[in-house]
Amino acid sequence: QVQLVESGGGLVQAGGSLRLSCAASGRTIRNYAMGWFRQAPGKEREFVAAISWSGGSTYYADSVKGRFTISRDNAKNTVYLQMNSLKPEDTAVYYCAASTVVAGSRGDPDYDNWGQGTQVTVSS
């Protein structure tokens, strides 16, 4: 299995930006489609963004489209989530996930491996 470790979370004011990283180890992420999910307190985990194996296709939740950008560097075994124009409602724990099954899935069950999460807090 691939191990995933997220970083880059923190506290930011509304309108600000953060860049999350997801570093993989154990296996190359070339074999995985990748995704980002988030979970706010008291809410279910929700899909944020996903990227295909080569990076040629990207997928976004409507709530982040135009503000967030997912990318990957297979040579560095790392996936990124650039988050701009952050809003208080973006506050959540953000999780990186890897799938061997399908690219662009918005469903948790399609992802085989998960990171431990990184906290993002957006103040108003």
Backbone as JSON Lines, residues from 0, in Angstrom:
{"i":0,"aa":"Q","n":[0.83,-1.19,0.0],"ca":[0.0,0.0,0.0],"c":[0.87,1.25,0.0]}
{"i":1,"aa":"V","n":[0.27,2.33,-0.46],"ca":[0.97,3.6,-0.43],"c":[0.61,4.34,0.85]}
{"i":2,"aa":"Q","n":[1.6,4.97,1.45],"ca":[1.36,5.79,2.65],"c":[1.29,7.26,2.22]}
{"i":3,"aa":"L","n":[0.34,7.98,2.79],"ca":[0.1,9.37,2.41],"c":[0.21,10.28,3.63]}
{"i":4,"aa":"V","n":[0.92,11.38,3.49],"ca":[1.07,12.34,4.58],"c":[0.78,13.73,4.04]}
{"i":5,"aa":"E","n":[-0.25,14.36,4.6],"ca":[-0.62,15.71,4.2],"c":[0.13,16.75,5.03]}
{"i":6,"aa":"S","n":[0.34,17.9,4.44],"ca":[0.96,19.02,5.14],"c":[0.5,20.32,4.49]}
{"i":7,"aa":"G","n":[0.78,21.43,5.15],"ca":[0.46,22.73,4.58],"c":[-0.77,23.4,5.14]}
{"i":8,"aa":"G","n":[-1.48,22.71,6.02],"ca":[-2.64,23.32,6.63],"c":[-2.25,24.41,7.61]}
{"i":9,"aa":"G","n":[-3.25,25.15,8.08],"ca":[-2.99,26.2,9.05],"c":[-4.16,27.14,9.17]}
{"i":10,"aa":"L","n":[-3.89,28.28,9.78],"ca":[-4.9,29.32,10.0],"c":[-4.67,30.44,9.01]}
{"i":11,"aa":"V","n":[-5.72,30.84,8.32],"ca":[-5.61,31.9,7.32],"c":[-6.87,32.75,7.36]}
{"i":12,"aa":"Q","n":[-6.73,34.01,7.01],"ca":[-7.9,34.89,6.96],"c":[-8.68,34.65,5.68]}
{"i":13,"aa":"A","n":[-9.96,34.97,5.73],"ca":[-10.79,34.86,4.55],"c":[-10.19,35.66,3.4]}
{"i":14,"aa":"G","n":[-10.2,35.06,2.22],"ca":[-9.6,35.68,1.05],"c":[-8.17,35.26,0.83]}
{"i":15,"aa":"G","n":[-7.58,34.6,1.8],"ca":[-6.2,34.18,1.7],"c":[-6.04,32.87,0.94]}
{"i":16,"aa":"S","n":[-4.8,32.38,0.93],"ca":[-4.46,31.18,0.18],"c":[-3.63,30.22,1.03]}
{"i":17,"aa":"L","n":[-3.76,28.96,0.71],"ca":[-2.92,27.91,1.27],"c":[-2.63,26.89,0.18]}
{"i":18,"aa":"R","n":[-1.51,26.21,0.32],"ca":[-1.18,25.12,-0.59],"c":[-0.94,23.87,0.25]}
{"i":19,"aa":"L","n":[-1.79,22.89,0.04],"ca":[-1.63,21.62,0.72],"c":[-0.78,20.69,-0.13]}
{"i":20,"aa":"S","n":[0.01,19.88,0.55],"ca":[0.81,18.86,-0.12],"c":[0.45,17.49,0.44]}
{"i":21,"aa":"C","n":[0.55,16.5,-0.4],"ca":[0.32,15.12,0.0],"c":[1.52,14.31,-0.5]}
{"i":22,"aa":"A","n":[2.39,13.96,0.41],"ca":[3.59,13.2,0.05],"c":[3.33,11.71,0.2]}
{"i":23,"aa":"A","n":[3.64,10.98,-0.83],"ca":[3.41,9.53,-0.83],"c":[4.73,8.79,-0.65]}
{"i":24,"aa":"S","n":[4.61,7.63,-0.02],"ca":[5.77,6.75,0.14],"c":[5.31,5.31,0.06]}
{"i":25,"aa":"G","n":[6.27,4.45,-0.2],"ca":[5.94,3.03,-0.27],"c":[5.69,2.54,-1.68]}
{"i":26,"aa":"R","n":[5.01,3.35,-2.46],"ca":[4.75,3.02,-3.86],"c":[4.68,4.32,-4.66]}
{"i":27,"aa":"T","n":[4.9,4.19,-5.93],"ca":[4.79,5.37,-6.77],"c":[3.33,5.74,-6.99]}
{"i":28,"aa":"I","n":[3.03,7.03,-6.96],"ca":[1.64,7.45,-7.17],"c":[1.24,7.39,-8.63]}
{"i":29,"aa":"R","n":[2.2,7.04,-9.51],"ca":[1.82,6.87,-10.92],"c":[0.73,5.82,-11.1]}
{"i":30,"aa":"N","n":[0.65,4.91,-10.14],"ca":[-0.33,3.83,-10.2],"c":[-1.68,4.21,-9.6]}
{"i":31,"aa":"Y","n":[-1.81,5.46,-9.15],"ca":[-3.0,5.87,-8.43],"c":[-3.6,7.14,-9.01]}
{"i":32,"aa":"A","n":[-4.92,7.14,-9.1],"ca":[-5.63,8.4,-9.24],"c":[-5.75,8.97,-7.83]}
{"i":33,"aa":"M","n":[-5.71,10.28,-7.73],"ca":[-5.63,10.9,-6.41],"c":[-6.8,11.84,-6.17]}
{"i":34,"aa":"G","n":[-7.13,12.01,-4.89],"ca":[-8.23,12.92,-4.56],"c":[-7.98,13.64,-3.26]}
{"i":35,"aa":"W","n":[-8.7,14.73,-3.09],"ca":[-8.73,15.46,-1.82],"c":[-10.18,15.48,-1.32]}
{"i":36,"aa":"F","n":[-10.33,15.23,-0.05],"ca":[-11.62,15.3,0.62],"c":[-11.47,16.2,1.85]}
{"i":37,"aa":"R","n":[-12.58,16.6,2.42],"ca":[-12.53,17.38,3.65],"c":[-13.7,17.03,4.55]}
{"i":38,"aa":"Q","n":[-13.49,17.26,5.84],"ca":[-14.55,17.0,6.82],"c":[-14.57,18.12,7.84]}
{"i":39,"aa":"A","n":[-15.68,18.83,7.87],"ca":[-15.88,19.89,8.84],"c":[-16.51,19.31,10.1]}
{"i":40,"aa":"P","n":[-16.36,19.98,11.23],"ca":[-16.93,19.47,12.48],"c":[-18.44,19.24,12.36]}
{"i":41,"aa":"G","n":[-18.86,18.06,12.75],"ca":[-20.28,17.73,12.73],"c":[-20.84,17.4,11.37]}
{"i":42,"aa":"K","n":[-19.98,17.33,10.37],"ca":[-20.44,17.05,9.01],"c":[-19.76,15.8,8.46]}
{"i":43,"aa":"E","n":[-20.35,15.24,7.41],"ca":[-19.75,14.09,6.76],"c":[-18.58,14.53,5.88]}
{"i":44,"aa":"R","n":[-17.69,13.6,5.64],"ca":[-16.56,13.89,4.76],"c":[-17.1,14.1,3.34]}
{"i":45,"aa":"E","n":[-16.55,15.1,2.65],"ca":[-17.05,15.41,1.32],"c":[-15.89,15.53,0.32]}
{"i":46,"aa":"F","n":[-16.22,15.26,-0.92],"ca":[-15.27,15.35,-2.01],"c":[-14.9,16.8,-2.27]}
{"i":47,"aa":"V","n":[-13.6,17.03,-2.57],"ca":[-13.14,18.37,-2.91],"c":[-12.63,18.41,-4.35]}
{"i":48,"aa":"A","n":[-11.67,17.53,-4.64],"ca":[-11.05,17.55,-5.96],"c":[-10.39,16.21,-6.22]}
{"i":49,"aa":"A","n":[-10.18,15.91,-7.52],"ca":[-9.5,14.67,-7.89],"c":[-8.72,14.9,-9.18]}
{"i":50,"aa":"I","n":[-7.75,14.0,-9.39],"ca":[-6.9,14.13,-10.57],"c":[-6.58,12.73,-11.08]}
{"i":51,"aa":"S","n":[-6.51,12.6,-12.4],"ca":[-6.26,11.31,-13.0],"c":[-4.79,10.91,-12.86]}
{"i":52,"aa":"W","n":[-4.49,9.69,-13.28],"ca":[-3.15,9.14,-13.1],"c":[-2.06,10.03,-13.7]}
{"i":53,"aa":"S","n":[-2.31,10.52,-14.88],"ca":[-1.3,11.33,-15.56],"c":[-1.41,12.82,-15.24]}
{"i":54,"aa":"G","n":[-2.53,13.19,-14.63],"ca":[-2.78,14.6,-14.36],"c":[-3.52,15.29,-15.48]}
{"i":55,"aa":"G","n":[-3.89,14.56,-16.51],"ca":[-4.54,15.17,-17.66],"c":[-5.98,15.57,-17.42]}
{"i":56,"aa":"S","n":[-6.6,14.95,-16.41],"ca":[-7.99,15.28,-16.1],"c":[-8.12,15.65,-14.63]}
{"i":57,"aa":"T","n":[-8.89,16.68,-14.37],"ca":[-9.13,17.11,-13.0],"c":[-10.63,17.28,-12.78]}
{"i":58,"aa":"Y","n":[-11.03,17.15,-11.54],"ca":[-12.43,17.16,-11.16],"c":[-12.58,17.96,-9.87]}
{"i":59,"aa":"Y","n":[-13.66,18.73,-9.78],"ca":[-13.84,19.6,-8.62],"c":[-15.28,19.58,-8.13]}
{"i":60,"aa":"A","n":[-15.43,19.74,-6.82],"ca":[-16.74,20.0,-6.26],"c":[-17.17,21.41,-6.68]}
{"i":61,"aa":"D","n":[-18.45,21.6,-6.86],"ca":[-18.95,22.91,-7.29],"c":[-18.55,24.01,-6.3]}
{"i":62,"aa":"S","n":[-18.46,23.66,-5.04],"ca":[-18.18,24.65,-4.01],"c":[-16.76,25.22,-4.07]}
{"i":63,"aa":"V","n":[-15.86,24.53,-4.76],"ca":[-14.47,24.99,-4.82],"c":[-14.02,25.3,-6.24]}
{"i":64,"aa":"K","n":[-14.84,25.02,-7.21],"ca":[-14.47,25.22,-8.61],"c":[-14.13,26.69,-8.85]}
{"i":65,"aa":"G","n":[-12.99,26.91,-9.5],"ca":[-12.54,28.28,-9.76],"c":[-11.68,28.86,-8.66]}
{"i":66,"aa":"R","n":[-11.65,28.21,-7.5],"ca":[-10.83,28.7,-6.38],"c":[-9.7,27.73,-6.03]}
{"i":67,"aa":"F","n":[-9.95,26.45,-6.17],"ca":[-8.97,25.43,-5.83],"c":[-8.41,24.79,-7.1]}
{"i":68,"aa":"T","n":[-7.14,24.37,-7.03],"ca":[-6.51,23.68,-8.14],"c":[-5.75,22.47,-7.63]}
{"i":69,"aa":"I","n":[-6.07,21.32,-8.17],"ca":[-5.34,20.1,-7.82],"c":[-4.29,19.84,-8.88]}
{"i":70,"aa":"S","n":[-3.13,19.37,-8.45],"ca":[-2.06,19.04,-9.38],"c":[-1.23,17.91,-8.79]}
{"i":71,"aa":"R","n":[-0.38,17.34,-9.62],"ca":[0.47,16.25,-9.13],"c":[1.82,16.32,-9.8]}
{"i":72,"aa":"D","n":[2.83,15.88,-9.07],"ca":[4.19,15.75,-9.59],"c":[4.6,14.31,-9.33]}
{"i":73,"aa":"N","n":[4.43,13.48,-10.33],"ca":[4.72,12.05,-10.14],"c":[6.19,11.8,-9.85]}
{"i":74,"aa":"A","n":[7.05,12.64,-10.37],"ca":[8.49,12.48,-10.11],"c":[8.81,12.71,-8.63]}
{"i":75,"aa":"K","n":[8.04,13.59,-7.99],"ca":[8.23,13.87,-6.56],"c":[7.29,13.05,-5.69]}
{"i":76,"aa":"N","n":[6.45,12.24,-6.35],"ca":[5.49,11.42,-5.6],"c":[4.61,12.26,-4.69]}
{"i":77,"aa":"T","n":[4.16,13.38,-5.2],"ca":[3.42,14.35,-4.39],"c":[2.23,14.91,-5.17]}
{"i":78,"aa":"V","n":[1.16,15.13,-4.43],"ca":[-0.04,15.76,-4.97],"c":[-0.27,17.06,-4.2]}
{"i":79,"aa":"Y","n":[-0.8,18.05,-4.89],"ca":[-0.99,19.36,-4.28],"c":[-2.44,19.81,-4.39]}
{"i":80,"aa":"L","n":[-2.83,20.69,-3.48],"ca":[-4.11,21.37,-3.58],"c":[-3.87,22.84,-3.29]}
{"i":81,"aa":"Q","n":[-3.89,23.65,-4.33],"ca":[-3.76,25.09,-4.17],"c":[-5.13,25.67,-3.89]}
{"i":82,"aa":"M","n":[-5.26,26.36,-2.77],"ca":[-6.55,26.9,-2.35],"c":[-6.46,28.41,-2.29]}
{"i":83,"aa":"N","n":[-7.22,29.08,-3.13],"ca":[-7.25,30.54,-3.17],"c":[-8.63,31.04,-2.77]}
{"i":84,"aa":"S","n":[-8.7,32.32,-2.46],"ca":[-9.98,32.96,-2.09],"c":[-10.71,32.15,-1.04]}
{"i":85,"aa":"L","n":[-10.0,31.77,-0.02],"ca":[-10.57,30.9,1.01],"c":[-11.7,31.58,1.75]}
{"i":86,"aa":"K","n":[-12.67,30.78,2.14],"ca":[-13.86,31.25,2.85],"c":[-13.95,30.52,4.2]}
{"i":87,"aa":"P","n":[-14.62,31.1,5.16],"ca":[-14.77,30.4,6.46],"c":[-15.39,29.01,6.31]}
{"i":88,"aa":"E","n":[-16.26,28.84,5.33],"ca":[-16.88,27.53,5.13],"c":[-15.94,26.49,4.55]}
{"i":89,"aa":"D","n":[-14.72,26.89,4.21],"ca":[-13.7,25.92,3.78],"c":[-12.99,25.3,4.97]}
{"i":90,"aa":"T","n":[-13.27,25.79,6.17],"ca":[-12.65,25.24,7.38],"c":[-13.0,23.77,7.54]}
{"i":91,"aa":"A","n":[-11.97,22.94,7.67],"ca":[-12.18,21.48,7.75],"c":[-10.82,20.81,7.91]}
{"i":92,"aa":"V","n":[-10.87,19.53,8.18],"ca":[-9.69,18.68,8.06],"c":[-9.67,18.17,6.62]}
{"i":93,"aa":"Y","n":[-8.54,18.36,5.95],"ca":[-8.4,17.97,4.55],"c":[-7.6,16.67,4.46]}
{"i":94,"aa":"Y","n":[-8.15,15.73,3.69],"ca":[-7.54,14.41,3.54],"c":[-7.15,14.16,2.09]}
{"i":95,"aa":"C","n":[-6.01,13.55,1.93],"ca":[-5.55,13.08,0.64],"c":[-5.91,11.59,0.53]}
{"i":96,"aa":"A","n":[-6.26,11.15,-0.67],"ca":[-6.64,9.75,-0.86],"c":[-6.17,9.25,-2.21]}
{"i":97,"aa":"A","n":[-5.92,7.95,-2.29],"ca":[-5.4,7.33,-3.51],"c":[-6.33,6.21,-3.96]}
{"i":98,"aa":"S","n":[-6.56,6.13,-5.26],"ca":[-7.45,5.12,-5.82],"c":[-6.76,4.36,-6.95]}
{"i":99,"aa":"T","n":[-6.91,3.03,-6.91],"ca":[-6.43,2.22,-8.02],"c":[-7.55,1.86,-8.98]}
{"i":100,"aa":"V","n":[-8.75,2.32,-8.63],"ca":[-9.95,1.85,-9.34],"c":[-10.4,2.81,-10.43]}
{"i":101,"aa":"V","n":[-10.55,4.08,-10.05],"ca":[-11.18,5.01,-10.98],"c":[-10.67,6.41,-10.72]}
{"i":102,"aa":"A","n":[-10.57,7.2,-11.76],"ca":[-10.17,8.6,-11.62],"c":[-11.41,9.48,-11.51]}
{"i":103,"aa":"G","n":[-11.33,10.48,-10.64],"ca":[-12.41,11.43,-10.53],"c":[-13.56,11.03,-9.65]}
{"i":104,"aa":"S","n":[-13.43,9.91,-8.96],"ca":[-14.55,9.48,-8.12],"c":[-14.77,10.45,-6.96]}
{"i":105,"aa":"R","n":[-16.05,10.65,-6.65],"ca":[-16.41,11.51,-5.51],"c":[-16.8,10.68,-4.3]}
{"i":106,"aa":"G","n":[-16.66,9.37,-4.42],"ca":[-17.09,8.48,-3.34],"c":[-15.93,7.9,-2.55]}
{"i":107,"aa":"D","n":[-16.06,7.95,-1.23],"ca":[-15.04,7.39,-0.35],"c":[-14.66,5.95,-0.68]}
{"i":108,"aa":"P","n":[-15.6,5.05,-0.95],"ca":[-15.26,3.64,-1.14],"c":[-14.32,3.36,-2.31]}
{"i":109,"aa":"D","n":[-14.22,4.3,-3.24],"ca":[-13.36,4.09,-4.39],"c":[-11.89,4.37,-4.09]}
{"i":110,"aa":"Y","n":[-11.61,4.85,-2.9],"ca":[-10.23,5.19,-2.53],"c":[-9.7,4.16,-1.55]}
{"i":111,"aa":"D","n":[-8.52,3.65,-1.87],"ca":[-7.93,2.54,-1.11],"c":[-7.09,3.01,0.07]}
{"i":112,"aa":"N","n":[-6.49,4.17,-0.07],"ca":[-5.54,4.63,0.93],"c":[-5.83,6.09,1.27]}
{"i":113,"aa":"W","n":[-5.67,6.41,2.56],"ca":[-5.98,7.74,3.06],"c":[-4.84,8.25,3.95]}
{"i":114,"aa":"G","n":[-4.63,9.55,3.92],"ca":[-3.72,10.19,4.85],"c":[-4.41,10.48,6.17]}
{"i":115,"aa":"Q","n":[-3.67,11.08,7.08],"ca":[-4.2,11.34,8.42],"c":[-4.92,12.69,8.5]}
{"i":116,"aa":"G","n":[-4.75,13.51,7.5],"ca":[-5.45,14.79,7.44],"c":[-4.63,15.96,7.94]}
{"i":117,"aa":"T","n":[-4.96,17.14,7.45],"ca":[-4.34,18.37,7.9],"c":[-5.43,19.42,8.1]}
{"i":118,"aa":"Q","n":[-5.35,20.16,9.2],"ca":[-6.4,21.11,9.55],"c":[-6.23,22.42,8.79]}
{"i":119,"aa":"V","n":[-7.32,22.88,8.21],"ca":[-7.37,24.19,7.58],"c":[-8.45,25.0,8.29]}
{"i":120,"aa":"T","n":[-8.06,26.15,8.8],"ca":[-9.01,27.02,9.49],"c":[-8.99,28.4,8.83]}
{"i":121,"aa":"V","n":[-10.16,28.85,8.39],"ca":[-10.28,30.14,7.72],"c":[-11.1,31.06,8.62]}
{"i":122,"aa":"S","n":[-10.48,32.14,9.06],"ca":[-11.16,33.09,9.93],"c":[-11.82,34.19,9.11]}
{"i":123,"aa":"S","n":[-12.93,34.7,9.65],"ca":[-13.69,35.73,8.93],"c":[-13.23,37.12,9.31]}
